[in-house]
PDB file of C-alpha atoms in Angstrom:
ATOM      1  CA  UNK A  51     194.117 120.082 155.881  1.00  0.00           C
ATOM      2  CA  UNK A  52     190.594 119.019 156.645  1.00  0.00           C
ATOM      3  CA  UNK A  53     187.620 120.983 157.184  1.00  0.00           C
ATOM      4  CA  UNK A  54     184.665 120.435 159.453  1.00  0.00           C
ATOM      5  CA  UNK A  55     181.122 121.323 159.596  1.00  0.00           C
ATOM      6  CA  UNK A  56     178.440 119.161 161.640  1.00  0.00           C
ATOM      7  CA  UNK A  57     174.276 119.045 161.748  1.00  0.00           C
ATOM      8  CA  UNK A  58     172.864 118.272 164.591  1.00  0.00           C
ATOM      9  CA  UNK A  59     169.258 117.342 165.678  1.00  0.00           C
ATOM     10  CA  UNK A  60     167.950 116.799 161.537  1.00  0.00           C
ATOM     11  CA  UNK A  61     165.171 114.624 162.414  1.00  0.00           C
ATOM     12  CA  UNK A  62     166.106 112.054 159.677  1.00  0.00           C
ATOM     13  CA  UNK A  63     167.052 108.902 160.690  1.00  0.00           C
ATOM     14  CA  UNK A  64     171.152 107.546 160.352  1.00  0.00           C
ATOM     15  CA  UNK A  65     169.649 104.824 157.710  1.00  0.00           C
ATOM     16  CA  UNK A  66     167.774 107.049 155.662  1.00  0.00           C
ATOM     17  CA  UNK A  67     170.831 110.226 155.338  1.00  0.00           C
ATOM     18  CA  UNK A  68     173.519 106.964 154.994  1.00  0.00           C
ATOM     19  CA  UNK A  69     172.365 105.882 151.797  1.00  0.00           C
ATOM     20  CA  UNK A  70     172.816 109.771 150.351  1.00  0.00           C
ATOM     21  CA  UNK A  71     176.271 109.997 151.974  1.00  0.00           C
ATOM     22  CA  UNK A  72     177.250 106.875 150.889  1.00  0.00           C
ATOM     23  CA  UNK A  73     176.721 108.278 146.912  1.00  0.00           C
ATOM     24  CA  UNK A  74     178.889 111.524 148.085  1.00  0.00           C
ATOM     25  CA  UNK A  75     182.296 110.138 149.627  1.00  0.00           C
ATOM     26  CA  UNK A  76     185.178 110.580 147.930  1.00  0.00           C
ATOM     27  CA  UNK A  77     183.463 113.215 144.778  1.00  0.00           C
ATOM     28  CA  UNK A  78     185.061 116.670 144.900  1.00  0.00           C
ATOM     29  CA  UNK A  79     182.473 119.193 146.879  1.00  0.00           C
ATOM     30  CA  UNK A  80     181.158 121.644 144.176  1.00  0.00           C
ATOM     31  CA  UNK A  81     179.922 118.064 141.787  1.00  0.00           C
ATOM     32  CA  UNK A  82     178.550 116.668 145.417  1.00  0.00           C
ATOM     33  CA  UNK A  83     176.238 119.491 144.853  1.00  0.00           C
ATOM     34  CA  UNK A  84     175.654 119.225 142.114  1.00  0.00           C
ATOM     35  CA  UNK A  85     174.215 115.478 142.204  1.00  0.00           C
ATOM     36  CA  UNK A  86     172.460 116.428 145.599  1.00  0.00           C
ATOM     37  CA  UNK A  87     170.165 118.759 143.618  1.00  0.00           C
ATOM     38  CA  UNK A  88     168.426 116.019 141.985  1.00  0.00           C
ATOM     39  CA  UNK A  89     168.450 113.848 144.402  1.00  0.00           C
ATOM     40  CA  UNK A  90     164.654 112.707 145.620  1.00  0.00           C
ATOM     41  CA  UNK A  91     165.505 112.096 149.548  1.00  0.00           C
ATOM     42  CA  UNK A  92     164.912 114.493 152.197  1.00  0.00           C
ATOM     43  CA  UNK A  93     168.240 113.834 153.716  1.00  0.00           C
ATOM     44  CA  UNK A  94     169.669 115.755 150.538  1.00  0.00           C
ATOM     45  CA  UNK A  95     168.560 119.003 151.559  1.00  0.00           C
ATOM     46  CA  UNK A  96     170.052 118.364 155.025  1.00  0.00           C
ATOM     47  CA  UNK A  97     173.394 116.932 153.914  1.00  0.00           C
ATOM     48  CA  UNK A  98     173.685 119.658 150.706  1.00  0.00           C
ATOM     49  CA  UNK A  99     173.273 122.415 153.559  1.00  0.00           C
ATOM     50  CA  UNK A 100     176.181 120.808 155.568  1.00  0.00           C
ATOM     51  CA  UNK A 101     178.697 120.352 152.739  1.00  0.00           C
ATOM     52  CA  UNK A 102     178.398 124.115 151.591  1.00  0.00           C
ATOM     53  CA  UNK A 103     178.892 125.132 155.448  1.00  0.00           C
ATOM     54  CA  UNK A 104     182.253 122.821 155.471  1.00  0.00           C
ATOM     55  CA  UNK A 105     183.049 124.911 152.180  1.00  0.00           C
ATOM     56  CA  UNK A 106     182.267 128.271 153.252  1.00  0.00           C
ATOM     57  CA  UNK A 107     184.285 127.571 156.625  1.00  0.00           C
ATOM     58  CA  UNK A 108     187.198 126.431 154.033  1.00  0.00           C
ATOM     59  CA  UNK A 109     187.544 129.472 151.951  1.00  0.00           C
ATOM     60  CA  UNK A 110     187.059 131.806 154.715  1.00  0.00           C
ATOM     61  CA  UNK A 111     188.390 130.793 157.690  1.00  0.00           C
ATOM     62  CA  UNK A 112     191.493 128.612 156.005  1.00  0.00           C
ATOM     63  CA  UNK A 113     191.709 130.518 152.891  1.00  0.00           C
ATOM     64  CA  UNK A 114     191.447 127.365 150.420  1.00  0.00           C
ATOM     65  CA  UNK A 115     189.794 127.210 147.022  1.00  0.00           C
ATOM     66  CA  UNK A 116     186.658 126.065 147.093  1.00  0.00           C
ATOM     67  CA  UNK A 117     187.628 123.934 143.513  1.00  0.00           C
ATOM     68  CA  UNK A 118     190.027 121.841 144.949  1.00  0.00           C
ATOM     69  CA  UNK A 119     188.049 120.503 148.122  1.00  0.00           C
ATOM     70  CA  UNK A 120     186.696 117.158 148.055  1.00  0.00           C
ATOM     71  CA  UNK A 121     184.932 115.108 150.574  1.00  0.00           C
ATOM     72  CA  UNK A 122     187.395 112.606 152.026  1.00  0.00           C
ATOM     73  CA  UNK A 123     185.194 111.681 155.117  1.00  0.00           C
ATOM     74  CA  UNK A 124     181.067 111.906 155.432  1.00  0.00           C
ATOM     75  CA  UNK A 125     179.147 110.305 158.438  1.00  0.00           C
TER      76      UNK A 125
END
């Protein structure tokens, strides 16, 4: 099952927030936290915020664990 959760209007530019999501595809969602809390870039913040939303609409809307979610797709 896959879970959505999408920011709109950021104010960071596509090239900027593709290099972080480029270093998150594929990790499992709690260590893609993890790693964005060092990360230096604005776009970070922005895409940190997003992944917890998809997580939080995961465990409470679909009832999954939030250990076993991973990001399969990030654009």
């Amino acid at each position: 099952m896959q879970v959505q959760a999408k920011t709109k209007f950021s104010g960071i530019s596509a090239q900027k927030t593709r290099l972080v999501l480029n270093e998150m595809r594929g990790r499992p969602a709690q260590e893609a936290l993890a790693v964005l809390s060092y990360m230096p870039q604005g776009a970070a913040k922005v895409v940190a915020k997003t992944i917890k939303s998809a997580v939080s609409n995961a465990v409470e809307n679909f009832g999954l664990e939030a250990n076993d979610l991973y990001i399969a797709q990030i654009y």
